[in-house]
Structure formats: structure tokens, C-alpha cells
Amino acid sequence: MTVTINGEKQMVPDTIGNVQQLLEYLQLADRIVVVEINRDILQKDRHAVTKLKDGDTLELVHFVGGG
Amino acid sequence: MLRIGTYEFSSRLLLGTGKFPDFHVQRRAVEVSETEILTFAVRRMNIYDPAQPNFLEQLDLQKYKLLPNTAGASTAEEAVRIARLARASGLCDMIKVEVIADMKTLLPDPIATLEATKILVEDGFTVLPYTNDDPVLARHLQEAGAHAVMPGASPIGSGQGILNPLNLGIIIEEATVPIIIDAGIGTASDVAIAMELGADGVLLNTAVSGAKDPVKMAEAMMLGIKAGRLAYEAGRIPKKRYAQASSPVEGISK
């Protein structure tokens, strides 16, 4: 399926069923990362129960240096 | 003791985490600064580099409170969204509201800052708005429920130090919440002056990260904070127009 991540279209395997699995696929599951899906911000405990489908738009953000 | 909302801190220095030469220098600077509050920005992750090092992930998060900022926001809505993204990390509920109105001066948008502050207070955040050095605006922010107000000393990253001690003094005098001088600090004397004015704390970043020796400057800032605070508590002498002898004028041997 095709999803948009951080503004770019990405092909990801259809076997990915939820956000947690997407993070695992991207090898980001053990990082401090916040996910927004279709403009909905997910609390961490929602990753595994939030389904992923073709056409979804995600933002993956983290903390970087700043003042 | 610095109290912000329900939190208590023994350090009055808040340190930004941007633009350090490397993580090693940064870690040492953070340590010697004795800070307990670190600011961060929220940005998109590079999904093609899962092994990318991240400073936050190298920190002992028991030792520091995170103060994410809403930098990048130019409207109240954008600031609120960034704040909610930051809180969804589960790591923090403090937020530095930063709504920039002008890219050249990086001065905050007072109206959008106030709007965002209202929404985020309502939403249960501990809210620290970065604001202009305007006493009336500071009052409005306090009335909106801000847990601290953070007027700038001078434009962000400019290193010009404290440009308007008069206004900052008025803000501090009238404050009902902690006043933290944020932005524009150049060196340790600026921090000491801010604290002598009665500020409750200082937030700085570039003055340390951009110094020739960031670790040494972090120590200078830590000492500047302490010196300024002690001087404020001690109470300075009034300025006089003419000299007043320190030695007795009586009993001079002739």
C-alpha cells in the first residue's frame, strides 16, 4: 500500500496492519517518536491499536536540539 | 527554589539544546550548567536513518525536565499542534509557547502567543510563553493562566543582552508567576543582571552552544545565575551621585 510519511509517498508492505508495525518496519519502534495519522495525534499506547490503510498520511516527529 | 506550576527546581538556569558542536561537549556543558530544565524543538524524523543519534535519548531523563518549544509555529493553531505532539511523547507536559511573527527579528507574535497560551492552559499543559518585554502583555499572559512568563532580553540568538531593564523590572515587580528572561543573552554578566533585576530564572542557548568553549561558558552562566540571585537577595545599595567615604572621616592621625 502507499502511505504518505512526512510529506513523501512511501510504498510499504500490505502486511503492515497498524502503526506499531509500521514503526517496526522502519526500525524506529525503540526510538522516541510521536506519530500523527491523518492529523490525529497518537498517544504511545495507541500505536498498536491504530490501523494503517492505503492512503493514510502520517507525520513522524521527534525532539531535536532547540532553544 | 524555582516553582513552575507543580514543579520545583533548585537551578534557575534553563538551557537550550540547539547548535552545540557535538554531543560530548553538549553533555558536559549540560552537566556543569547544573540546569534541570532542557528545551527541545519538535521536528520531522528522518525515516531513512533509523540509527540517527539523538541527544535526548542519551540523557538520564530522571535528572531533567523537558521543555519542548513550539518553534516553527507562526500561528496559535500551529503552536497548539506542536505542543500536543510534544506531549504525546509521554515525556513532558511543560511547553514553551513560541510563535514567531517575523523571520528577520524572530520577535514573537503577541496576539497569537496569548491565544495559544489560553488554549494550552485549558488543555492542562504547564505553559511558559516566550514573549515581548511588554508589561501589559505579561499581565494578560498571567491572567490567561501562564505558569511562567518568559520575556526576551533581546532578539533570539543576537547576544545583545538586556536591552530594556526598565520594562523587565516592571514585569518582575508586577509578576504573580515566575519571570524567566529568555533569549538574547550574550555572556555571564547579562545573566547576572537579569537575576539582579529579580528575575526568577534565565533561559539561554546560543550564548553557551556558540561560545568558543561551551563547557566553560556553561559554568560561567551557572555562576552568573548564582551571583545575580545572591546579589538580588542581599539587596544592592542605592546609586548615589557623589562619593561616600568607606573609611571613617573622624580620627585621622595628623
PDB file of C-alpha atoms in Angstrom:
ATOM      1  CA  MET A   1       0.000   0.000   0.000  1.00  0.00           C
ATOM      2  CA  THR A   2       1.007   3.626  -0.352  1.00  0.00           C
ATOM      3  CA  VAL A   3       1.099   5.975   2.618  1.00  0.00           C
ATOM      4  CA  THR A   4       2.454   9.491   2.942  1.00  0.00           C
ATOM      5  CA  ILE A   5       5.104   9.863   5.646  1.00  0.00           C
ATOM      6  CA  ASN A   6       6.479  13.301   6.468  1.00  0.00           C
ATOM      7  CA  GLY A   7       5.244  14.655   3.177  1.00  0.00           C
ATOM      8  CA  GLU A   8       6.615  11.881   0.948  1.00  0.00           C
ATOM      9  CA  LYS A   9       4.716   8.981  -0.600  1.00  0.00           C
ATOM     10  CA  GLN A  10       6.080   5.617   0.519  1.00  0.00           C
ATOM     11  CA  MET A  11       5.321   2.075  -0.628  1.00  0.00           C
ATOM     12  CA  VAL A  12       5.100  -0.201   2.385  1.00  0.00           C
ATOM     13  CA  PRO A  13       4.197  -3.901   2.584  1.00  0.00           C
ATOM     14  CA  ASP A  14       0.464  -4.664   2.759  1.00  0.00           C
ATOM     15  CA  THR A  15       1.183  -6.918   5.741  1.00  0.00           C
ATOM     16  CA  ILE A  16       1.645  -3.859   7.930  1.00  0.00           C
ATOM     17  CA  GLY A  17      -1.611  -3.619   9.820  1.00  0.00           C
ATOM     18  CA  ASN A  18      -1.071  -0.924  12.388  1.00  0.00           C
ATOM     19  CA  VAL A  19       1.143   1.996  13.331  1.00  0.00           C
ATOM     20  CA  GLN A  20       3.300  -0.046  15.694  1.00  0.00           C
ATOM     21  CA  GLN A  21       4.113  -2.469  12.880  1.00  0.00           C
ATOM     22  CA  LEU A  22       4.972   0.445  10.600  1.00  0.00           C
ATOM     23  CA  LEU A  23       7.428   1.774  13.200  1.00  0.00           C
ATOM     24  CA  GLU A  24       8.959  -1.696  13.463  1.00  0.00           C
ATOM     25  CA  TYR A  25       9.242  -1.898   9.676  1.00  0.00           C
ATOM     26  CA  LEU A  26      11.030   1.487   9.676  1.00  0.00           C
ATOM     27  CA  GLN A  27      13.223   0.308  12.605  1.00  0.00           C
ATOM     28  CA  LEU A  28      12.002   3.236  14.668  1.00  0.00           C
ATOM     29  CA  ALA A  29       9.975   1.317  17.260  1.00  0.00           C
ATOM     30  CA  ASP A  30      12.516   1.779  20.049  1.00  0.00           C
ATOM     31  CA  ARG A  31      13.097   5.461  19.357  1.00  0.00           C
ATOM     32  CA  ILE A  32      11.372   8.428  20.983  1.00  0.00           C
ATOM     33  CA  VAL A  33       8.917   9.187  18.205  1.00  0.00           C
ATOM     34  CA  VAL A  34       5.484  10.763  18.071  1.00  0.00           C
ATOM     35  CA  VAL A  35       3.041   9.758  15.376  1.00  0.00           C
ATOM     36  CA  GLU A  36       0.246  11.772  13.888  1.00  0.00           C
ATOM     37  CA  ILE A  37      -2.064   9.958  11.492  1.00  0.00           C
ATOM     38  CA  ASN A  38      -4.489  11.853   9.287  1.00  0.00           C
ATOM     39  CA  ARG A  39      -3.994  14.858  11.617  1.00  0.00           C
ATOM     40  CA  ASP A  40      -4.809  12.771  14.720  1.00  0.00           C
ATOM     41  CA  ILE A  41      -2.019  12.759  17.287  1.00  0.00           C
ATOM     42  CA  LEU A  42      -1.486   9.304  18.784  1.00  0.00           C
ATOM     43  CA  GLN A  43      -0.545   8.677  22.384  1.00  0.00           C
ATOM     44  CA  LYS A  44       2.095   5.963  22.538  1.00  0.00           C
ATOM     45  CA  ASP A  45      -0.332   3.316  23.790  1.00  0.00           C
ATOM     46  CA  ARG A  46      -2.448   3.816  20.635  1.00  0.00           C
ATOM     47  CA  HIS A  47       0.286   2.760  18.196  1.00  0.00           C
ATOM     48  CA  ALA A  48      -0.604  -0.929  18.271  1.00  0.00           C
ATOM     49  CA  VAL A  49      -4.359  -0.403  18.038  1.00  0.00           C
ATOM     50  CA  THR A  50      -4.353   2.217  15.289  1.00  0.00           C
ATOM     51  CA  LYS A  51      -4.888   0.557  11.942  1.00  0.00           C
ATOM     52  CA  LEU A  52      -2.921   1.553   8.874  1.00  0.00           C
ATOM     53  CA  LYS A  53      -4.551   1.661   5.463  1.00  0.00           C
ATOM     54  CA  ASP A  54      -3.727   2.699   1.949  1.00  0.00           C
ATOM     55  CA  GLY A  55      -3.696   6.483   1.516  1.00  0.00           C
ATOM     56  CA  ASP A  56      -3.050   7.354   5.159  1.00  0.00           C
ATOM     57  CA  THR A  57      -0.986  10.450   5.865  1.00  0.00           C
ATOM     58  CA  LEU A  58       1.462  10.269   8.754  1.00  0.00           C
ATOM     59  CA  GLU A  59       3.801  12.632  10.491  1.00  0.00           C
ATOM     60  CA  LEU A  60       6.653  11.098  12.465  1.00  0.00           C
ATOM     61  CA  VAL A  61       8.299  13.666  14.704  1.00  0.00           C
ATOM     62  CA  HIS A  62      10.893  13.653  17.434  1.00  0.00           C
ATOM     63  CA  PHE A  63      12.796  16.037  19.674  1.00  0.00           C
ATOM     64  CA  VAL A  64      15.814  17.817  18.249  1.00  0.00           C
ATOM     65  CA  GLY A  65      18.112  20.473  19.662  1.00  0.00           C
ATOM     66  CA  GLY A  66      16.411  23.828  20.086  1.00  0.00           C
ATOM     67  CA  GLY A  67      16.244  26.815  22.383  1.00  0.00           C
TER      68      GLY A  67
ATOM     69  CA  MET B   1      13.676  27.219  44.788  1.00  0.00           C
ATOM     70  CA  LEU B   2      12.051  27.921  41.421  1.00  0.00           C
ATOM     71  CA  ARG B   3       8.413  26.803  41.266  1.00  0.00           C
ATOM     72  CA  ILE B   4       6.720  26.495  37.877  1.00  0.00           C
ATOM     73  CA  GLY B   5       3.220  25.092  38.103  1.00  0.00           C
ATOM     74  CA  THR B   6       3.534  21.973  40.218  1.00  0.00           C
ATOM     75  CA  TYR B   7       7.267  21.560  39.573  1.00  0.00           C
ATOM     76  CA  GLU B   8      10.155  22.670  41.764  1.00  0.00           C
ATOM     77  CA  PHE B   9      13.724  23.271  40.671  1.00  0.00           C
ATOM     78  CA  SER B  10      16.837  24.204  42.579  1.00  0.00           C
ATOM     79  CA  SER B  11      18.566  25.557  39.463  1.00  0.00           C
ATOM     80  CA  ARG B  12      17.375  28.817  37.938  1.00  0.00           C
ATOM     81  CA  LEU B  13      19.097  28.233  34.615  1.00  0.00           C
ATOM     82  CA  LEU B  14      17.121  26.789  31.719  1.00  0.00           C
ATOM     83  CA  LEU B  15      19.329  25.592  28.885  1.00  0.00           C
ATOM     84  CA  GLY B  16      18.550  25.185  25.210  1.00  0.00           C
ATOM     85  CA  THR B  17      19.960  22.239  23.286  1.00  0.00           C
ATOM     86  CA  GLY B  18      20.450  23.718  19.814  1.00  0.00           C
ATOM     87  CA  LYS B  19      23.627  24.173  17.796  1.00  0.00           C
ATOM     88  CA  PHE B  20      26.191  22.500  20.057  1.00  0.00           C
ATOM     89  CA  PRO B  21      29.336  21.380  18.218  1.00  0.00           C
ATOM     90  CA  ASP B  22      28.844  17.739  19.313  1.00  0.00           C
ATOM     91  CA  PHE B  23      27.012  15.587  21.855  1.00  0.00           C
ATOM     92  CA  HIS B  24      30.097  15.109  24.026  1.00  0.00           C
ATOM     93  CA  VAL B  25      30.631  18.839  24.521  1.00  0.00           C
ATOM     94  CA  GLN B  26      26.902  19.298  24.955  1.00  0.00           C
ATOM     95  CA  ARG B  27      26.634  16.656  27.662  1.00  0.00           C
ATOM     96  CA  ARG B  28      29.474  18.231  29.629  1.00  0.00           C
ATOM     97  CA  ALA B  29      28.017  21.717  29.183  1.00  0.00           C
ATOM     98  CA  VAL B  30      24.655  20.499  30.457  1.00  0.00           C
ATOM     99  CA  GLU B  31      26.321  18.892  33.477  1.00  0.00           C
ATOM    100  CA  VAL B  32      28.381  21.894  34.555  1.00  0.00           C
ATOM    101  CA  SER B  33      25.491  24.290  33.955  1.00  0.00           C
ATOM    102  CA  GLU B  34      23.609  22.462  36.747  1.00  0.00           C
ATOM    103  CA  THR B  35      20.418  23.039  34.781  1.00  0.00           C
ATOM    104  CA  GLU B  36      17.365  20.884  35.439  1.00  0.00           C
ATOM    105  CA  ILE B  37      15.296  22.106  32.509  1.00  0.00           C
ATOM    106  CA  LEU B  38      16.295  21.486  28.894  1.00  0.00           C
ATOM    107  CA  THR B  39      14.472  22.884  25.906  1.00  0.00           C
ATOM    108  CA  PHE B  40      13.986  20.972  22.676  1.00  0.00           C
ATOM    109  CA  ALA B  41      12.331  21.570  19.320  1.00  0.00           C
ATOM    110  CA  VAL B  42       9.888  19.191  17.622  1.00  0.00           C
ATOM    111  CA  ARG B  43      10.769  18.253  14.059  1.00  0.00           C
ATOM    112  CA  ARG B  44      10.125  15.579  11.455  1.00  0.00           C
ATOM    113  CA  MET B  45      12.193  12.474  11.860  1.00  0.00           C
ATOM    114  CA  ASN B  46      14.465  11.248   9.077  1.00  0.00           C
ATOM    115  CA  ILE B  47      12.807   7.884   8.447  1.00  0.00           C
ATOM    116  CA  TYR B  48      15.667   6.729   6.207  1.00  0.00           C
ATOM    117  CA  ASP B  49      18.196   6.823   9.038  1.00  0.00           C
ATOM    118  CA  PRO B  50      16.854   4.709  11.902  1.00  0.00           C
ATOM    119  CA  ALA B  51      20.227   4.749  13.685  1.00  0.00           C
ATOM    120  CA  GLN B  52      20.478   8.545  13.803  1.00  0.00           C
ATOM    121  CA  PRO B  53      21.867   9.638  17.165  1.00  0.00           C
ATOM    122  CA  ASN B  54      19.587  11.807  19.262  1.00  0.00           C
ATOM    123  CA  PHE B  55      20.748  13.895  22.228  1.00  0.00           C
ATOM    124  CA  LEU B  56      17.549  13.472  24.186  1.00  0.00           C
ATOM    125  CA  GLU B  57      17.821   9.685  24.057  1.00  0.00           C
ATOM    126  CA  GLN B  58      21.285   9.882  25.632  1.00  0.00           C
ATOM    127  CA  LEU B  59      20.070  11.816  28.666  1.00  0.00           C
ATOM    128  CA  ASP B  60      19.111  10.471  32.061  1.00  0.00           C
ATOM    129  CA  LEU B  61      15.523  11.662  31.917  1.00  0.00           C
ATOM    130  CA  GLN B  62      15.172  11.293  35.687  1.00  0.00           C
ATOM    131  CA  LYS B  63      17.561  14.227  36.072  1.00  0.00           C
ATOM    132  CA  TYR B  64      15.979  16.690  33.670  1.00  0.00           C
ATOM    133  CA  LYS B  65      12.563  18.117  32.913  1.00  0.00           C
ATOM    134  CA  LEU B  66      11.946  18.614  29.232  1.00  0.00           C
ATOM    135  CA  LEU B  67      10.654  21.922  27.987  1.00  0.00           C
ATOM    136  CA  PRO B  68       9.785  21.439  24.313  1.00  0.00           C
ATOM    137  CA  ASN B  69       9.207  24.616  22.349  1.00  0.00           C
ATOM    138  CA  THR B  70       6.737  25.377  19.599  1.00  0.00           C
ATOM    139  CA  ALA B  71       9.416  26.926  17.380  1.00  0.00           C
ATOM    140  CA  GLY B  72       8.371  26.806  13.773  1.00  0.00           C
ATOM    141  CA  ALA B  73       4.850  27.941  14.593  1.00  0.00           C
ATOM    142  CA  SER B  74       3.656  31.227  13.174  1.00  0.00           C
ATOM    143  CA  THR B  75       0.035  30.874  14.319  1.00  0.00           C
ATOM    144  CA  ALA B  76      -1.646  29.899  17.577  1.00  0.00           C
ATOM    145  CA  GLU B  77      -3.069  26.751  15.909  1.00  0.00           C
ATOM    146  CA  GLU B  78       0.371  25.590  14.799  1.00  0.00           C
ATOM    147  CA  ALA B  79       1.770  26.189  18.281  1.00  0.00           C
ATOM    148  CA  VAL B  80      -1.042  24.190  19.879  1.00  0.00           C
ATOM    149  CA  ARG B  81      -0.477  21.307  17.460  1.00  0.00           C
ATOM    150  CA  ILE B  82       3.270  21.191  18.161  1.00  0.00           C
ATOM    151  CA  ALA B  83       2.585  21.298  21.909  1.00  0.00           C
ATOM    152  CA  ARG B  84       0.214  18.345  21.614  1.00  0.00           C
ATOM    153  CA  LEU B  85       2.722  16.405  19.519  1.00  0.00           C
ATOM    154  CA  ALA B  86       5.361  17.025  22.182  1.00  0.00           C
ATOM    155  CA  ARG B  87       3.089  15.882  24.994  1.00  0.00           C
ATOM    156  CA  ALA B  88       2.121  12.731  23.113  1.00  0.00           C
ATOM    157  CA  SER B  89       5.711  11.561  23.678  1.00  0.00           C
ATOM    158  CA  GLY B  90       4.603  10.902  27.232  1.00  0.00           C
ATOM    159  CA  LEU B  91       7.776  12.615  28.453  1.00  0.00           C
ATOM    160  CA  CYS B  92       6.564  16.076  29.409  1.00  0.00           C
ATOM    161  CA  ASP B  93       3.651  18.401  29.934  1.00  0.00           C
ATOM    162  CA  MET B  94       5.601  21.641  30.009  1.00  0.00           C
ATOM    163  CA  ILE B  95       5.614  23.723  26.853  1.00  0.00           C
ATOM    164  CA  LYS B  96       7.453  26.848  25.783  1.00  0.00           C
ATOM    165  CA  VAL B  97       4.992  28.715  23.607  1.00  0.00           C
ATOM    166  CA  GLU B  98       6.958  30.340  20.822  1.00  0.00           C
ATOM    167  CA  VAL B  99       5.014  31.893  17.969  1.00  0.00           C
ATOM    168  CA  ILE B 100       7.312  33.841  15.695  1.00  0.00           C
ATOM    169  CA  ALA B 101       5.832  36.739  13.771  1.00  0.00           C
ATOM    170  CA  ASP B 102       8.793  37.932  11.786  1.00  0.00           C
ATOM    171  CA  MET B 103      11.682  35.913  10.381  1.00  0.00           C
ATOM    172  CA  LYS B 104      14.191  38.745  10.463  1.00  0.00           C
ATOM    173  CA  THR B 105      13.783  39.766  14.084  1.00  0.00           C
ATOM    174  CA  LEU B 106      12.308  36.467  15.345  1.00  0.00           C
ATOM    175  CA  LEU B 107      10.091  38.573  17.570  1.00  0.00           C
ATOM    176  CA  PRO B 108       7.076  36.756  18.993  1.00  0.00           C
ATOM    177  CA  ASP B 109       3.539  37.420  17.810  1.00  0.00           C
ATOM    178  CA  PRO B 110       1.901  38.765  20.993  1.00  0.00           C
ATOM    179  CA  ILE B 111      -1.691  38.042  19.956  1.00  0.00           C
ATOM    180  CA  ALA B 112      -1.063  34.501  18.763  1.00  0.00           C
ATOM    181  CA  THR B 113       1.111  33.824  21.830  1.00  0.00           C
ATOM    182  CA  LEU B 114      -1.733  34.865  24.111  1.00  0.00           C
ATOM    183  CA  GLU B 115      -4.269  32.783  22.152  1.00  0.00           C
ATOM    184  CA  ALA B 116      -2.069  29.689  22.236  1.00  0.00           C
ATOM    185  CA  THR B 117      -1.397  30.184  25.942  1.00  0.00           C
ATOM    186  CA  LYS B 118      -5.126  30.267  26.710  1.00  0.00           C
ATOM    187  CA  ILE B 119      -5.793  27.072  24.746  1.00  0.00           C
ATOM    188  CA  LEU B 120      -2.853  25.161  26.220  1.00  0.00           C
ATOM    189  CA  VAL B 121      -3.632  26.173  29.813  1.00  0.00           C
ATOM    190  CA  GLU B 122      -7.189  24.975  29.231  1.00  0.00           C
ATOM    191  CA  ASP B 123      -5.731  21.753  27.843  1.00  0.00           C
ATOM    192  CA  GLY B 124      -3.784  21.069  31.052  1.00  0.00           C
ATOM    193  CA  PHE B 125      -0.265  21.966  29.956  1.00  0.00           C
ATOM    194  CA  THR B 126       2.270  23.757  32.131  1.00  0.00           C
ATOM    195  CA  VAL B 127       2.665  26.777  29.911  1.00  0.00           C
ATOM    196  CA  LEU B 128       5.699  29.067  29.601  1.00  0.00           C
ATOM    197  CA  PRO B 129       5.173  31.626  26.846  1.00  0.00           C
ATOM    198  CA  TYR B 130       8.162  33.345  25.252  1.00  0.00           C
ATOM    199  CA  THR B 131       7.031  36.928  24.881  1.00  0.00           C
ATOM    200  CA  ASN B 132       7.995  40.523  24.226  1.00  0.00           C
ATOM    201  CA  ASP B 133       9.239  42.654  27.120  1.00  0.00           C
ATOM    202  CA  ASP B 134       5.813  44.272  27.423  1.00  0.00           C
ATOM    203  CA  PRO B 135       4.437  44.539  30.984  1.00  0.00           C
ATOM    204  CA  VAL B 136       0.823  44.729  29.820  1.00  0.00           C
ATOM    205  CA  LEU B 137       1.166  41.624  27.671  1.00  0.00           C
ATOM    206  CA  ALA B 138       2.883  39.848  30.572  1.00  0.00           C
ATOM    207  CA  ARG B 139      -0.159  40.669  32.717  1.00  0.00           C
ATOM    208  CA  HIS B 140      -2.530  39.294  30.067  1.00  0.00           C
ATOM    209  CA  LEU B 141      -0.497  36.079  29.852  1.00  0.00           C
ATOM    210  CA  GLN B 142      -0.661  35.651  33.623  1.00  0.00           C
ATOM    211  CA  GLU B 143      -4.395  36.245  33.582  1.00  0.00           C
ATOM    212  CA  ALA B 144      -4.650  33.603  30.857  1.00  0.00           C
ATOM    213  CA  GLY B 145      -3.103  31.142  33.293  1.00  0.00           C
ATOM    214  CA  ALA B 146       0.523  31.015  32.114  1.00  0.00           C
ATOM    215  CA  HIS B 147       2.628  29.211  34.718  1.00  0.00           C
ATOM    216  CA  ALA B 148       5.632  31.422  33.978  1.00  0.00           C
ATOM    217  CA  VAL B 149       6.201  34.324  31.618  1.00  0.00           C
ATOM    218  CA  MET B 150       9.399  34.498  29.570  1.00  0.00           C
ATOM    219  CA  PRO B 151      10.143  37.948  28.177  1.00  0.00           C
ATOM    220  CA  GLY B 152      13.083  38.264  25.805  1.00  0.00           C
ATOM    221  CA  ALA B 153      16.205  40.185  26.789  1.00  0.00           C
ATOM    222  CA  SER B 154      16.904  40.975  23.119  1.00  0.00           C
ATOM    223  CA  PRO B 155      16.260  39.150  19.816  1.00  0.00           C
ATOM    224  CA  ILE B 156      16.836  35.373  19.772  1.00  0.00           C
ATOM    225  CA  GLY B 157      20.454  34.426  19.189  1.00  0.00           C
ATOM    226  CA  SER B 158      21.553  38.076  18.970  1.00  0.00           C
ATOM    227  CA  GLY B 159      23.702  38.037  22.103  1.00  0.00           C
ATOM    228  CA  GLN B 160      22.845  41.683  22.720  1.00  0.00           C
ATOM    229  CA  GLY B 161      21.994  41.092  26.354  1.00  0.00           C
ATOM    230  CA  ILE B 162      19.381  43.037  28.276  1.00  0.00           C
ATOM    231  CA  LEU B 163      18.135  45.945  26.193  1.00  0.00           C
ATOM    232  CA  ASN B 164      15.221  47.094  28.315  1.00  0.00           C
ATOM    233  CA  PRO B 165      15.875  46.638  32.031  1.00  0.00           C
ATOM    234  CA  LEU B 166      13.118  49.143  32.764  1.00  0.00           C
ATOM    235  CA  ASN B 167      10.359  47.028  31.217  1.00  0.00           C
ATOM    236  CA  LEU B 168      11.793  43.789  32.559  1.00  0.00           C
ATOM    237  CA  GLY B 169      11.885  45.366  36.020  1.00  0.00           C
ATOM    238  CA  ILE B 170       8.235  46.361  35.765  1.00  0.00           C
ATOM    239  CA  ILE B 171       7.246  42.877  34.558  1.00  0.00           C
ATOM    240  CA  ILE B 172       9.123  41.344  37.503  1.00  0.00           C
ATOM    241  CA  GLU B 173       7.635  43.768  40.033  1.00  0.00           C
ATOM    242  CA  GLU B 174       4.081  43.028  38.952  1.00  0.00           C
ATOM    243  CA  ALA B 175       4.524  39.303  38.438  1.00  0.00           C
ATOM    244  CA  THR B 176       2.263  36.715  40.031  1.00  0.00           C
ATOM    245  CA  VAL B 177       4.150  33.819  38.393  1.00  0.00           C
ATOM    246  CA  PRO B 178       7.879  33.245  37.803  1.00  0.00           C
ATOM    247  CA  ILE B 179       9.502  35.536  35.234  1.00  0.00           C
ATOM    248  CA  ILE B 180      12.199  33.854  33.192  1.00  0.00           C
ATOM    249  CA  ILE B 181      14.331  36.033  30.949  1.00  0.00           C
ATOM    250  CA  ASP B 182      14.553  34.206  27.638  1.00  0.00           C
ATOM    251  CA  ALA B 183      16.630  34.918  24.536  1.00  0.00           C
ATOM    252  CA  GLY B 184      19.304  37.396  23.594  1.00  0.00           C
ATOM    253  CA  ILE B 185      21.755  36.564  26.385  1.00  0.00           C
ATOM    254  CA  GLY B 186      25.385  37.042  25.309  1.00  0.00           C
ATOM    255  CA  THR B 187      27.523  36.336  28.327  1.00  0.00           C
ATOM    256  CA  ALA B 188      27.552  35.716  32.072  1.00  0.00           C
ATOM    257  CA  SER B 189      27.150  39.369  33.090  1.00  0.00           C
ATOM    258  CA  ASP B 190      23.843  39.515  31.160  1.00  0.00           C
ATOM    259  CA  VAL B 191      22.581  36.610  33.233  1.00  0.00           C
ATOM    260  CA  ALA B 192      23.765  38.223  36.457  1.00  0.00           C
ATOM    261  CA  ILE B 193      21.993  41.477  35.545  1.00  0.00           C
ATOM    262  CA  ALA B 194      18.779  39.591  34.768  1.00  0.00           C
ATOM    263  CA  MET B 195      18.916  37.895  38.144  1.00  0.00           C
ATOM    264  CA  GLU B 196      19.813  41.143  39.944  1.00  0.00           C
ATOM    265  CA  LEU B 197      16.684  42.662  38.412  1.00  0.00           C
ATOM    266  CA  GLY B 198      14.767  39.985  40.295  1.00  0.00           C
ATOM    267  CA  ALA B 199      14.124  37.504  37.513  1.00  0.00           C
ATOM    268  CA  ASP B 200      13.279  34.005  38.724  1.00  0.00           C
ATOM    269  CA  GLY B 201      15.391  32.357  36.061  1.00  0.00           C
ATOM    270  CA  VAL B 202      17.092  32.707  32.687  1.00  0.00           C
ATOM    271  CA  LEU B 203      16.698  30.590  29.561  1.00  0.00           C
ATOM    272  CA  LEU B 204      19.600  30.687  27.138  1.00  0.00           C
ATOM    273  CA  ASN B 205      21.089  28.583  24.380  1.00  0.00           C
ATOM    274  CA  THR B 206      23.361  30.201  21.786  1.00  0.00           C
ATOM    275  CA  ALA B 207      25.411  32.078  24.394  1.00  0.00           C
ATOM    276  CA  VAL B 208      26.648  28.661  25.553  1.00  0.00           C
ATOM    277  CA  SER B 209      26.453  26.494  22.428  1.00  0.00           C
ATOM    278  CA  GLY B 210      28.071  29.177  20.261  1.00  0.00           C
ATOM    279  CA  ALA B 211      30.829  30.118  22.723  1.00  0.00           C
ATOM    280  CA  LYS B 212      34.423  29.262  21.854  1.00  0.00           C
ATOM    281  CA  ASP B 213      34.384  26.914  24.851  1.00  0.00           C
ATOM    282  CA  PRO B 214      30.764  25.922  25.540  1.00  0.00           C
ATOM    283  CA  VAL B 215      31.614  23.940  28.672  1.00  0.00           C
ATOM    284  CA  LYS B 216      33.458  26.854  30.263  1.00  0.00           C
ATOM    285  CA  MET B 217      30.672  29.254  29.285  1.00  0.00           C
ATOM    286  CA  ALA B 218      28.089  26.904  30.790  1.00  0.00           C
ATOM    287  CA  GLU B 219      29.983  27.120  34.067  1.00  0.00           C
ATOM    288  CA  ALA B 220      30.165  30.915  33.774  1.00  0.00           C
ATOM    289  CA  MET B 221      26.400  31.037  33.265  1.00  0.00           C
ATOM    290  CA  MET B 222      25.806  28.808  36.283  1.00  0.00           C
ATOM    291  CA  LEU B 223      27.941  31.149  38.391  1.00  0.00           C
ATOM    292  CA  GLY B 224      26.317  34.242  36.863  1.00  0.00           C
ATOM    293  CA  ILE B 225      22.900  32.947  37.857  1.00  0.00           C
ATOM    294  CA  LYS B 226      24.030  32.300  41.411  1.00  0.00           C
ATOM    295  CA  ALA B 227      25.894  35.607  41.756  1.00  0.00           C
ATOM    296  CA  GLY B 228      22.970  37.605  40.382  1.00  0.00           C
ATOM    297  CA  ARG B 229      20.444  35.822  42.561  1.00  0.00           C
ATOM    298  CA  LEU B 230      22.544  36.272  45.702  1.00  0.00           C
ATOM    299  CA  ALA B 231      23.015  39.964  44.935  1.00  0.00           C
ATOM    300  CA  TYR B 232      19.267  40.356  44.417  1.00  0.00           C
ATOM    301  CA  GLU B 233      18.504  38.657  47.724  1.00  0.00           C
ATOM    302  CA  ALA B 234      21.225  40.624  49.501  1.00  0.00           C
ATOM    303  CA  GLY B 235      19.801  43.928  48.242  1.00  0.00           C
ATOM    304  CA  ARG B 236      22.111  46.298  46.442  1.00  0.00           C
ATOM    305  CA  ILE B 237      22.994  49.772  47.764  1.00  0.00           C
ATOM    306  CA  PRO B 238      21.273  52.691  46.117  1.00  0.00           C
ATOM    307  CA  LYS B 239      23.247  54.541  43.459  1.00  0.00           C
ATOM    308  CA  LYS B 240      24.448  57.971  44.625  1.00  0.00           C
ATOM    309  CA  ARG B 241      25.590  60.940  42.636  1.00  0.00           C
ATOM    310  CA  TYR B 242      28.701  61.667  44.732  1.00  0.00           C
ATOM    311  CA  ALA B 243      31.330  59.654  46.559  1.00  0.00           C
ATOM    312  CA  GLN B 244      30.816  58.497  50.123  1.00  0.00           C
ATOM    313  CA  ALA B 245      33.932  57.552  52.055  1.00  0.00           C
ATOM    314  CA  SER B 246      34.153  53.963  53.251  1.00  0.00           C
ATOM    315  CA  SER B 247      36.739  54.855  55.904  1.00  0.00           C
ATOM    316  CA  PRO B 248      35.847  56.981  58.977  1.00  0.00           C
ATOM    317  CA  VAL B 249      36.212  60.689  58.433  1.00  0.00           C
ATOM    318  CA  GLU B 250      36.914  61.166  62.189  1.00  0.00           C
ATOM    319  CA  GLY B 251      40.139  60.371  63.996  1.00  0.00           C
ATOM    320  CA  ILE B 252      42.549  60.875  61.156  1.00  0.00           C
ATOM    321  CA  SER B 253      46.050  60.932  62.639  1.00  0.00           C
ATOM    322  CA  LYS B 254      47.967  64.087  61.815  1.00  0.00           C
TER     323      LYS B 254
END
